[in-house]
Amino acid sequence: MSQIKVGIVGYGNLGKGVEKAIRQNPDLQLEAIFTRREPQGVEASVPVVHIGEAEKYIGKIDVMILCGGSATDLPEQGPALAKLFNTVDSFDTHARIPEYFAQVDAVAVAAGHVSVISTGWDPGLFSLNRMLAEAILPEGKEYTFWGRGVSQGHSDAIRRVEGVKNGVQYTIPVEQAVAQVRAGENPELTTRQKHLRECFVVAEEGADKARIEKEIKEMPNYFSDYDTTVNFISEEELKANHSAMPHGGTVLRSGRTGENSTQIIEFGLKLDSNPEFTASVLVAYARAVAKLSAQGDKGAKTVFDIPFGLLSPKSAEQLRKELL
Amino acid sequence: MSQIKVGIVGYGNLGKGVEKAIRQNPDLQLEAIFTRREPQGVEASVPVVHIGEAEKYIGKIDVMILCGGSATDLPEQGPALAKLFNTVDSFDTHARIPEYFAQVDAVAVAAGHVSVISTGWDPGLFSLNRMLAEAILPEGKEYTFWGRGVSQGHSDAIRRVEGVKNGVQYTIPVEQAVAQVRAGENPELTTRQKHLRECFVVAEEGADKARIEKEIKEMPNYFSDYDTTVNFISEEELKANHSAMPHGGTVLRSGRTGENSTQIIEFGLKLDSNPEFTASVLVAYARAVAKLSAQGDKGAKTVFDIPFGLLSPKSAEQLRKELL
């Protein structure tokens, strides 16, 4: 197979991560980056093109990697681009996945394209592991712990509080709960028993810190069900120590077989950079999309539909010899 | 899809594990157990049939799960049974996998059957994780740690030493090495730095224990490259405390993305019963084999060729809704 030609749609943290990941994969070549912004203002290693011009790249790009957000970008861009190209995306609004799948599938089947939706690490690798573990250990209990990592949604929620200039929130798994699951105890865990929330907040000058702390800790949905700590720091400290985007987590299944054997399957990620890792997953799935499309396949797919062998640049023979 | 009818070939620890695992999966039904022994002497929950009579079950069994050993059973039974049935096996002689694949593939393609070879946890789930992690993080280093668990090969080696009545060997990962890898240090580890070997030995009456200990510790290939401890215990103690077959291990990949982000992917198993867990994996793959065969597929396959979705009794739609 000759080099797979890739386009990136959306040039935020995720799009930039994809650009870097493609450099680590010599069988892929980045052709262009597509943006809704004024292309002149965007610096990148390849041509930057307005998204409205994407159609001109039909035949020049094998797979478009969609790096927009799930709230507003992907519901529109996913179906629109599946009409023109093979695509990969990280649509992660769990409740709307069936609807999004159906929309993309209809367009992709009609156009003869392959579209992998909702990949990354959660949904994505975590979903794969939840599914695998359930299929192998049907009698069992599944636990997902997220973190230690930055939650964008919770950081945004902090920043909406009056008197807050800036803020970052870390989701932290409760060590004791993880240890109980690993020990095969199958605990029943409340929301509060599974995760802690740690906030680093820069207050506006003169703001009432006690009121801010109270408002954060009592915020429904985001913080009230958790043990939350609020640390006030300076803007400089926030920039110096809390600009990275680490994340990760653990999917555990504790099951029983035979008379009473406890069997534990665990999958974990510890990521210095959440967007770079998600990007690396998208790039591996872009390779699978190109291979499936070359085989004449079409329609929307999820991680559950893709054999792992297609994610690798190695041949099936090589994989059997080197990695089985 | 109606119930999948399964046969078990070989009724040792693994075969018995498969019998138990099938009971946990209501979409599968065990039809018969095939053995090389005199069937009258074997007690089981379904008819026990001499392996020579397997042909009579053509049309009555959708998938045969081959539970024989890799040294002598599978090289003969794999191709012979792929001629008559869809099959699943756990062939684990790494160096001979390409050759075994080719043999089974030729027969299965000609007969129109699907045969998944070399599944279980290693090869199997560990292979999948090594492959996945390499595809996502092409710049990185892979580590596999086995244990704490009983190694049959090493236990057999102990039992061949003169003056040894019985013995069990545990392979134990070196905690410090695992911690270094988890911390992203990418250490270069020698054989000795990765695993310890712990032996529990029952000596014959009057045997020279010092000589036995020396002989075990200096045994090439098996023990001489490791820090090995030898504990002499009574037969009663061995039976009481070392009859179980726990095992497990960890596959880690520590990779880099972007400028210098460390990204760690970890997959681990902690198993009370190695044969029961391997059996549970074989059963999930038997389901996939039945589905692939129903779709008209044929030939030998490995874990790299099978989408995870086929391992589950749930429909693709259900999986997207519940597990993505």
PDB file of C-alpha atoms in Angstrom, chain B residues 61-176:
ATOM      1  CA  ILE B  61     -21.455 -29.054  16.316  1.00  0.00           C
ATOM      2  CA  ASP B  62     -20.809 -25.474  15.199  1.00  0.00           C
ATOM      3  CA  VAL B  63     -17.408 -25.017  16.848  1.00  0.00           C
ATOM      4  CA  MET B  64     -14.895 -27.433  18.335  1.00  0.00           C
ATOM      5  CA  ILE B  65     -12.768 -25.986  21.133  1.00  0.00           C
ATOM      6  CA  LEU B  66      -9.423 -27.761  21.095  1.00  0.00           C
ATOM      7  CA  CYS B  67      -8.017 -28.075  24.603  1.00  0.00           C
ATOM      8  CA  GLY B  68      -4.952 -30.215  23.935  1.00  0.00           C
ATOM      9  CA  GLY B  69      -1.331 -29.222  24.448  1.00  0.00           C
ATOM     10  CA  SER B  70       0.846 -27.407  21.951  1.00  0.00           C
ATOM     11  CA  ALA B  71       3.737 -29.855  22.018  1.00  0.00           C
ATOM     12  CA  THR B  72       2.077 -32.887  20.478  1.00  0.00           C
ATOM     13  CA  ASP B  73      -1.757 -32.662  20.534  1.00  0.00           C
ATOM     14  CA  LEU B  74      -2.506 -29.509  18.557  1.00  0.00           C
ATOM     15  CA  PRO B  75       0.002 -29.936  15.712  1.00  0.00           C
ATOM     16  CA  GLU B  76      -1.938 -33.093  14.838  1.00  0.00           C
ATOM     17  CA  GLN B  77      -5.477 -32.251  16.015  1.00  0.00           C
ATOM     18  CA  GLY B  78      -5.592 -28.653  14.726  1.00  0.00           C
ATOM     19  CA  PRO B  79      -5.369 -29.472  11.012  1.00  0.00           C
ATOM     20  CA  ALA B  80      -7.284 -32.774  11.385  1.00  0.00           C
ATOM     21  CA  LEU B  81     -10.278 -31.135  13.075  1.00  0.00           C
ATOM     22  CA  ALA B  82     -10.242 -27.970  10.913  1.00  0.00           C
ATOM     23  CA  LYS B  83     -11.091 -30.352   8.066  1.00  0.00           C
ATOM     24  CA  LEU B  84     -14.301 -31.394   9.841  1.00  0.00           C
ATOM     25  CA  PHE B  85     -15.360 -28.391  11.968  1.00  0.00           C
ATOM     26  CA  ASN B  86     -14.855 -24.746  12.782  1.00  0.00           C
ATOM     27  CA  THR B  87     -12.237 -24.688  15.549  1.00  0.00           C
ATOM     28  CA  VAL B  88     -10.641 -22.564  18.261  1.00  0.00           C
ATOM     29  CA  ASP B  89      -7.341 -23.407  19.940  1.00  0.00           C
ATOM     30  CA  SER B  90      -4.655 -22.019  22.231  1.00  0.00           C
ATOM     31  CA  PHE B  91      -1.543 -23.129  20.321  1.00  0.00           C
ATOM     32  CA  ASP B  92       1.239 -21.330  22.179  1.00  0.00           C
ATOM     33  CA  THR B  93       4.585 -22.445  20.782  1.00  0.00           C
ATOM     34  CA  HIS B  94       5.511 -18.928  19.614  1.00  0.00           C
ATOM     35  CA  ALA B  95       8.257 -19.947  17.193  1.00  0.00           C
ATOM     36  CA  ARG B  96       6.008 -22.381  15.328  1.00  0.00           C
ATOM     37  CA  ILE B  97       2.917 -20.181  14.985  1.00  0.00           C
ATOM     38  CA  PRO B  98       3.554 -19.164  11.337  1.00  0.00           C
ATOM     39  CA  GLU B  99       3.949 -22.814  10.314  1.00  0.00           C
ATOM     40  CA  TYR B 100       0.907 -23.945  12.326  1.00  0.00           C
ATOM     41  CA  PHE B 101      -1.172 -21.078  10.917  1.00  0.00           C
ATOM     42  CA  ALA B 102      -0.272 -22.095   7.354  1.00  0.00           C
ATOM     43  CA  GLN B 103      -1.209 -25.738   7.975  1.00  0.00           C
ATOM     44  CA  VAL B 104      -4.550 -24.975   9.597  1.00  0.00           C
ATOM     45  CA  ASP B 105      -5.334 -22.262   7.043  1.00  0.00           C
ATOM     46  CA  ALA B 106      -4.828 -24.569   4.072  1.00  0.00           C
ATOM     47  CA  VAL B 107      -7.181 -27.183   5.513  1.00  0.00           C
ATOM     48  CA  ALA B 108      -9.785 -24.686   6.765  1.00  0.00           C
ATOM     49  CA  VAL B 109      -9.961 -22.778   3.481  1.00  0.00           C
ATOM     50  CA  ALA B 110     -10.363 -26.013   1.510  1.00  0.00           C
ATOM     51  CA  ALA B 111     -13.083 -27.275   3.852  1.00  0.00           C
ATOM     52  CA  GLY B 112     -14.843 -23.913   4.210  1.00  0.00           C
ATOM     53  CA  HIS B 113     -14.274 -23.682   7.961  1.00  0.00           C
ATOM     54  CA  VAL B 114     -13.110 -20.891  10.263  1.00  0.00           C
ATOM     55  CA  SER B 115     -10.283 -21.674  12.727  1.00  0.00           C
ATOM     56  CA  VAL B 116      -9.027 -19.218  15.317  1.00  0.00           C
ATOM     57  CA  ILE B 117      -5.573 -20.319  16.432  1.00  0.00           C
ATOM     58  CA  SER B 118      -3.382 -19.262  19.351  1.00  0.00           C
ATOM     59  CA  THR B 119      -5.924 -17.488  21.502  1.00  0.00           C
ATOM     60  CA  GLY B 120      -6.039 -17.317  25.293  1.00  0.00           C
ATOM     61  CA  TRP B 121      -4.143 -14.697  27.279  1.00  0.00           C
ATOM     62  CA  ASP B 122      -0.561 -15.108  26.066  1.00  0.00           C
ATOM     63  CA  PRO B 123      -0.695 -15.588  23.162  1.00  0.00           C
ATOM     64  CA  GLY B 124      -4.072 -13.866  22.938  1.00  0.00           C
ATOM     65  CA  LEU B 125      -5.060 -10.868  25.047  1.00  0.00           C
ATOM     66  CA  PHE B 126      -1.424  -9.952  25.742  1.00  0.00           C
ATOM     67  CA  SER B 127      -0.630 -10.130  22.017  1.00  0.00           C
ATOM     68  CA  LEU B 128      -3.582  -7.853  21.268  1.00  0.00           C
ATOM     69  CA  ASN B 129      -2.372  -5.313  23.773  1.00  0.00           C
ATOM     70  CA  ARG B 130       1.236  -5.412  22.586  1.00  0.00           C
ATOM     71  CA  MET B 131       0.011  -4.850  19.044  1.00  0.00           C
ATOM     72  CA  LEU B 132      -2.474  -2.122  19.908  1.00  0.00           C
ATOM     73  CA  ALA B 133       0.023  -0.199  22.012  1.00  0.00           C
ATOM     74  CA  GLU B 134       2.696  -0.402  19.319  1.00  0.00           C
ATOM     75  CA  ALA B 135       0.260   0.839  16.660  1.00  0.00           C
ATOM     76  CA  ILE B 136      -0.774   3.811  18.820  1.00  0.00           C
ATOM     77  CA  LEU B 137       2.670   4.644  20.207  1.00  0.00           C
ATOM     78  CA  PRO B 138       5.149   3.713  17.463  1.00  0.00           C
ATOM     79  CA  GLU B 139       7.993   5.388  19.378  1.00  0.00           C
ATOM     80  CA  GLY B 140       8.194   3.445  22.596  1.00  0.00           C
ATOM     81  CA  LYS B 141       9.297   0.371  24.457  1.00  0.00           C
ATOM     82  CA  GLU B 142       7.275  -2.698  25.403  1.00  0.00           C
ATOM     83  CA  TYR B 143       7.596  -4.717  28.593  1.00  0.00           C
ATOM     84  CA  THR B 144       5.825  -7.933  29.545  1.00  0.00           C
ATOM     85  CA  PHE B 145       5.918  -9.163  33.123  1.00  0.00           C
ATOM     86  CA  TRP B 146       4.412 -12.557  33.981  1.00  0.00           C
ATOM     87  CA  GLY B 147       3.111 -13.628  37.355  1.00  0.00           C
ATOM     88  CA  ARG B 148       2.753 -14.044  40.184  1.00  0.00           C
ATOM     89  CA  GLY B 149       1.831 -17.436  38.838  1.00  0.00           C
ATOM     90  CA  VAL B 150       2.566 -21.110  38.499  1.00  0.00           C
ATOM     91  CA  SER B 151       4.694 -22.043  35.507  1.00  0.00           C
ATOM     92  CA  GLN B 152       3.974 -25.628  34.493  1.00  0.00           C
ATOM     93  CA  GLY B 153       7.199 -25.882  32.490  1.00  0.00           C
ATOM     94  CA  HIS B 154       9.340 -24.812  35.443  1.00  0.00           C
ATOM     95  CA  SER B 155       7.405 -26.987  37.894  1.00  0.00           C
ATOM     96  CA  ASP B 156       8.014 -29.952  35.581  1.00  0.00           C
ATOM     97  CA  ALA B 157      11.726 -29.082  35.472  1.00  0.00           C
ATOM     98  CA  ILE B 158      11.934 -29.150  39.282  1.00  0.00           C
ATOM     99  CA  ARG B 159      10.190 -32.503  39.405  1.00  0.00           C
ATOM    100  CA  ARG B 160      12.796 -34.002  37.068  1.00  0.00           C
ATOM    101  CA  VAL B 161      15.606 -33.289  39.564  1.00  0.00           C
ATOM    102  CA  GLU B 162      16.809 -36.428  41.340  1.00  0.00           C
ATOM    103  CA  GLY B 163      15.486 -36.714  44.868  1.00  0.00           C
ATOM    104  CA  VAL B 164      12.497 -34.436  44.217  1.00  0.00           C
ATOM    105  CA  LYS B 165       9.122 -35.979  44.929  1.00  0.00           C
ATOM    106  CA  ASN B 166       6.982 -33.008  43.990  1.00  0.00           C
ATOM    107  CA  GLY B 167       7.353 -29.309  43.331  1.00  0.00           C
ATOM    108  CA  VAL B 168       5.685 -26.086  42.231  1.00  0.00           C
ATOM    109  CA  GLN B 169       7.366 -22.999  40.766  1.00  0.00           C
ATOM    110  CA  TYR B 170       6.062 -19.440  40.884  1.00  0.00           C
ATOM    111  CA  THR B 171       7.202 -16.805  38.425  1.00  0.00           C
ATOM    112  CA  ILE B 172       7.186 -13.411  40.167  1.00  0.00           C
ATOM    113  CA  PRO B 173       7.693 -10.028  38.526  1.00  0.00           C
ATOM    114  CA  VAL B 174      10.279  -7.801  40.221  1.00  0.00           C
ATOM    115  CA  GLU B 175       8.178  -5.010  41.773  1.00  0.00           C
ATOM    116  CA  GLN B 176      10.891  -2.410  41.389  1.00  0.00           C
TER     117      GLN B 176
END
